[in-house]
Coordinates of C-alpha atoms in Angstrom, one line a residue:
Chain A
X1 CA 283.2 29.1 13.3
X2 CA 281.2 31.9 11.7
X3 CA 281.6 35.3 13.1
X4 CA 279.3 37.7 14.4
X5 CA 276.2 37.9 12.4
X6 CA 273.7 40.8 12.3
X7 CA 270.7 41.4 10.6
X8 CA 269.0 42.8 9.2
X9 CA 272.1 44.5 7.1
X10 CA 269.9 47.4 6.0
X11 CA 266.5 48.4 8.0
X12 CA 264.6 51.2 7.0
X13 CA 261.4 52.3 9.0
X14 CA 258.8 55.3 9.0
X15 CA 258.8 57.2 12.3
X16 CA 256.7 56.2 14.7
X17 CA 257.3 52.4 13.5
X18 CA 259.8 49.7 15.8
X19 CA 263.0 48.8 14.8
X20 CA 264.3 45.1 16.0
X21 CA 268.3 44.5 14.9
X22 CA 269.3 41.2 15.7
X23 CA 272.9 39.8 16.8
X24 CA 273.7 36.1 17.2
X25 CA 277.5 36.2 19.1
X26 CA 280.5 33.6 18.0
X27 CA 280.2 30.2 19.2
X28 CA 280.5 30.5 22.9
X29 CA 280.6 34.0 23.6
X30 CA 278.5 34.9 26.3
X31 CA 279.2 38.2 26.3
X32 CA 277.2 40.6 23.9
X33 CA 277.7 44.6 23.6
X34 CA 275.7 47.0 21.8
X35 CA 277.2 50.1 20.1
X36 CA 276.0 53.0 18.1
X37 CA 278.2 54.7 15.5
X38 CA 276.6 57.9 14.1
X39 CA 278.4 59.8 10.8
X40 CA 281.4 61.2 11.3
X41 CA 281.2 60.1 15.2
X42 CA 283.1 56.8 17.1
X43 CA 280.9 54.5 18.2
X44 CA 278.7 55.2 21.5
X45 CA 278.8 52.4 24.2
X46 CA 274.9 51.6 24.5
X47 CA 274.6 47.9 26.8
X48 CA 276.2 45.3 27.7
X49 CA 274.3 42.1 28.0
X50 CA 275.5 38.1 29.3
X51 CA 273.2 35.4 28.8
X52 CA 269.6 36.4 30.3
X53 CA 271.6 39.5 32.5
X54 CA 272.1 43.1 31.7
X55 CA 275.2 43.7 33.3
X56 CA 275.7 47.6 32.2
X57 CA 272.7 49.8 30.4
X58 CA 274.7 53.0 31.0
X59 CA 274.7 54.0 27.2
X60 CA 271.1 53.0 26.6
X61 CA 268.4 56.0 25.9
X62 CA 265.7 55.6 29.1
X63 CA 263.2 55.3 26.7
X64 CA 262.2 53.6 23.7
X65 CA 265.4 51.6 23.3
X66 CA 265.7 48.2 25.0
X67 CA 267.6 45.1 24.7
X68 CA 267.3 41.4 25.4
X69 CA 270.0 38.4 25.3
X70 CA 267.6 35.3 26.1
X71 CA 268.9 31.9 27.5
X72 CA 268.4 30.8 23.6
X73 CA 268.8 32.8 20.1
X74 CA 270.2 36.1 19.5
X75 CA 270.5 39.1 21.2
X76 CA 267.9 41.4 20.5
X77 CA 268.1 45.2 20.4
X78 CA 264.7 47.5 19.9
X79 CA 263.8 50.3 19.5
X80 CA 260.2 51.8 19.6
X81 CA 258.5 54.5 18.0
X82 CA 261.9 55.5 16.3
X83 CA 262.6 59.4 15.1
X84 CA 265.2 60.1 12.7
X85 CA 267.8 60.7 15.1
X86 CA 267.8 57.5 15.4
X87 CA 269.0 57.1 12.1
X88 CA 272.1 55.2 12.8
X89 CA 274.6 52.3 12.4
X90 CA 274.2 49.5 15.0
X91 CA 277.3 47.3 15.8
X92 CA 277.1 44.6 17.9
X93 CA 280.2 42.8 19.4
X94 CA 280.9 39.7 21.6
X95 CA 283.3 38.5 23.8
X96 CA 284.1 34.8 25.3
X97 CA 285.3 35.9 28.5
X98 CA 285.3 40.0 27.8
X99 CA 288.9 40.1 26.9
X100 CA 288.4 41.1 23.4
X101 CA 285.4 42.4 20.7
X102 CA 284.6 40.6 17.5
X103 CA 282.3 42.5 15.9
X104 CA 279.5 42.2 13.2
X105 CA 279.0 43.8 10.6
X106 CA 276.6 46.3 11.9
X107 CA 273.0 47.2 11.1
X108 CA 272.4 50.3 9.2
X109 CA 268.4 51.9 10.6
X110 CA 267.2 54.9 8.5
X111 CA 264.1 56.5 9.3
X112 CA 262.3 57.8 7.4
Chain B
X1 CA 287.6 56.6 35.6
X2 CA 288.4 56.0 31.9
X3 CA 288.7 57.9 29.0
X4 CA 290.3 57.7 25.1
X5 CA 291.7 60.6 23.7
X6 CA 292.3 60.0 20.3
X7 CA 294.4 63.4 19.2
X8 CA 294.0 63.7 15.3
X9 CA 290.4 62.9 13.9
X10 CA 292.3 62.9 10.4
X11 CA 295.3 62.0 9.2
X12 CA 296.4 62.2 5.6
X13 CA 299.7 60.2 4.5
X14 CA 301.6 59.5 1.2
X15 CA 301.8 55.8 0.2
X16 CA 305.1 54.3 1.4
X17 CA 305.5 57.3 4.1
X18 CA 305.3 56.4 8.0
X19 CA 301.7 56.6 9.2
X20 CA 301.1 57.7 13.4
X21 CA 297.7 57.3 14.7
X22 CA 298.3 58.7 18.6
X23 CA 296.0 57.8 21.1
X24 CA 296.3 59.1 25.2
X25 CA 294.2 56.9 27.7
X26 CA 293.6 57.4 31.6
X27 CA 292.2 54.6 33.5
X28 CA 291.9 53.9 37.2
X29 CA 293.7 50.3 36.7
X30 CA 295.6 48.8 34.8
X31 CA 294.4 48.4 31.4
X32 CA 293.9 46.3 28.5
X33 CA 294.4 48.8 25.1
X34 CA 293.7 47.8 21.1
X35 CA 293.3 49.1 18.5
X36 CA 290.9 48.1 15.9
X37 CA 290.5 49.6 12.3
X38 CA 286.7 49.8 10.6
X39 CA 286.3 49.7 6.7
X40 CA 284.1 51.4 4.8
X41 CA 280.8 50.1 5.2
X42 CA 282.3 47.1 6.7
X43 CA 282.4 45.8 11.1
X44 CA 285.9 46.8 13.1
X45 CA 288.0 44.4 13.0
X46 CA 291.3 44.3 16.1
X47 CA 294.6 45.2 14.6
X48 CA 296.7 44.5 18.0
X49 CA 296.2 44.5 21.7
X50 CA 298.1 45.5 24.7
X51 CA 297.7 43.7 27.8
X52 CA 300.8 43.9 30.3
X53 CA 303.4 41.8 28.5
X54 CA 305.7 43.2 25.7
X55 CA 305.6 47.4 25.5
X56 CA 305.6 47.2 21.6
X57 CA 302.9 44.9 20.0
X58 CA 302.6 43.7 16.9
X59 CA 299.5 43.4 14.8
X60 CA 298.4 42.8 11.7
X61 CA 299.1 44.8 8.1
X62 CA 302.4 45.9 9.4
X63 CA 300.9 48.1 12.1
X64 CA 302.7 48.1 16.1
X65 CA 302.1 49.9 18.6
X66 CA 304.3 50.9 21.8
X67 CA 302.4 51.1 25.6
X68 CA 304.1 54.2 27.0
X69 CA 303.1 54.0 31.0
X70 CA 304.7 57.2 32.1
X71 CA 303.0 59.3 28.8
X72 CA 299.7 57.2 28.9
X73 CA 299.9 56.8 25.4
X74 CA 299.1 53.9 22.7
X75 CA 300.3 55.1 19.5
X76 CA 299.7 52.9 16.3
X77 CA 302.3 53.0 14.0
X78 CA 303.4 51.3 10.5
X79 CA 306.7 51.9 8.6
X80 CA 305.2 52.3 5.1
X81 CA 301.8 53.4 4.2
X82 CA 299.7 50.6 1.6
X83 CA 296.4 52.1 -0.2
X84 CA 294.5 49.4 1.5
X85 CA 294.9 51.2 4.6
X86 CA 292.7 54.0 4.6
X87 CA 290.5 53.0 7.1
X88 CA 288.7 54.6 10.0
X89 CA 291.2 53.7 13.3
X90 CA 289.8 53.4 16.6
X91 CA 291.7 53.1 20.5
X92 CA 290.1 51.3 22.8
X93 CA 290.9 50.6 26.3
X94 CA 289.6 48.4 29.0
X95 CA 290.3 48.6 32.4
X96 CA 290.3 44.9 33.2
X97 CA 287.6 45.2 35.4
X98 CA 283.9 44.9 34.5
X99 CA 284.6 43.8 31.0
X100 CA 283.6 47.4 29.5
X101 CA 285.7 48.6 26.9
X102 CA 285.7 52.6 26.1
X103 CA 286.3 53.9 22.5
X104 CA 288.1 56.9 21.3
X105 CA 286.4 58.9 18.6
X106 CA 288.6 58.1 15.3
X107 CA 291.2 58.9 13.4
X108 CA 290.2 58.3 9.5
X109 CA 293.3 57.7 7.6
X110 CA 293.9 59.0 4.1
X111 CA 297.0 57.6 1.7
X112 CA 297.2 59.8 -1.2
X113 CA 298.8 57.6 -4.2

């Protein structure tokens, strides 16, 4: 049963450009959460998704960022027109019934 | 409402000395807590978790950590401090309602050969 996978590992992008990270959850989780860690800062609660639902956004920037979790494939986060303070890491975690995180590996975005 | 206070953002230890991470919550229910460490470069992975049966939990590497209601506190503790424990350490509690899980800040942990 692999764990949570994100990719890419590394994303680097020119501002102005959009930045897609990807999370597929374990096997069964339907329960996806988005976090941002910035240096020397804990991670920053951004969204929490369930299959096809948003069920909490209250950590997501009104604009630019969004995020999907469709019926089928991986959750998607984005991020549009990116500025270097969006230079970040990106850790995505799932849950099977929201009891407990298991967490990728995270996405490190530089811009540029 | 809930909240992670996480009171040392460093803590620097000897190898083979007692390591204390402490961590004060608040929450509106009854919560879940953990604690889960992050390597460098690497995803967080849960050392132990708290949720309403035994006051001391065990975890992983050595490390426990004792649920203190009436001080709202979660410290992580581990007799004897191993290199391959510097780590970045992070509380986490969840109130058990709404699946939402709310992170303290950090402590990085240093062991000094």
């Amino acid at each position: 049963n692999a764990g949570v996978m994100q990719n890419p590992r590394h994303l680097v992008r020119r501002r102005g450009q959009e930045a897609r990270l990807r999370c597929s959850p374990m096997k069964g989780h339907s329960h996806v959460y988005w976090y941002r860690q910035l240096p020397e800062e804990g991670l920053k609660f951004m969204v929490y998704l369930q299959k096809e639902n948003i069920i909490d956004e209250s950590g997501m920037p009104k604009e630019r960022f969004s995020a999907e979790f469709p019926k089928e494939g991986p959750s998607i986060l984005r991020i549009q027109q990116v500025v270097r303070g969006d230079s970040a890491a990106y850790f995505c975690a799932s849950s099977l019934t929201g009891e407990k995180l298991f967490f990728g590996s995270g996405t490190q975005l530089s811009v540029l | 409402a809930q909240s992670v206070t996480q009171l040392d953002s460093h803590v620097s230890v000897s190898e083979g000395t007692p390591v204390l991470l402490r961590c004060n919550y608040s929450s509106s229910y009854s919560p879940s807590l953990f604690w889960y460490v992050q390597h460098p470069n690497k995803g967080l992975q849960l050392l132990l978790k708290y949720t309403s049966a035994a006051t001391l939990v065990k975890g992983i590497n050595g490390f426990e950590a004792e649920f203190k209601k009436s001080e709202t506190s979660f410290h992580l503790t581990k007799p004897s401090a191993h290199m391959s424990d510097a780590a970045e350490y992070f509380c986490v509690v969840s109130p058990n309602t709404g699946n939402q899980f709310y992170f303290g800040t950090g402590t990085s942990l240093t062991v000094i050969p």
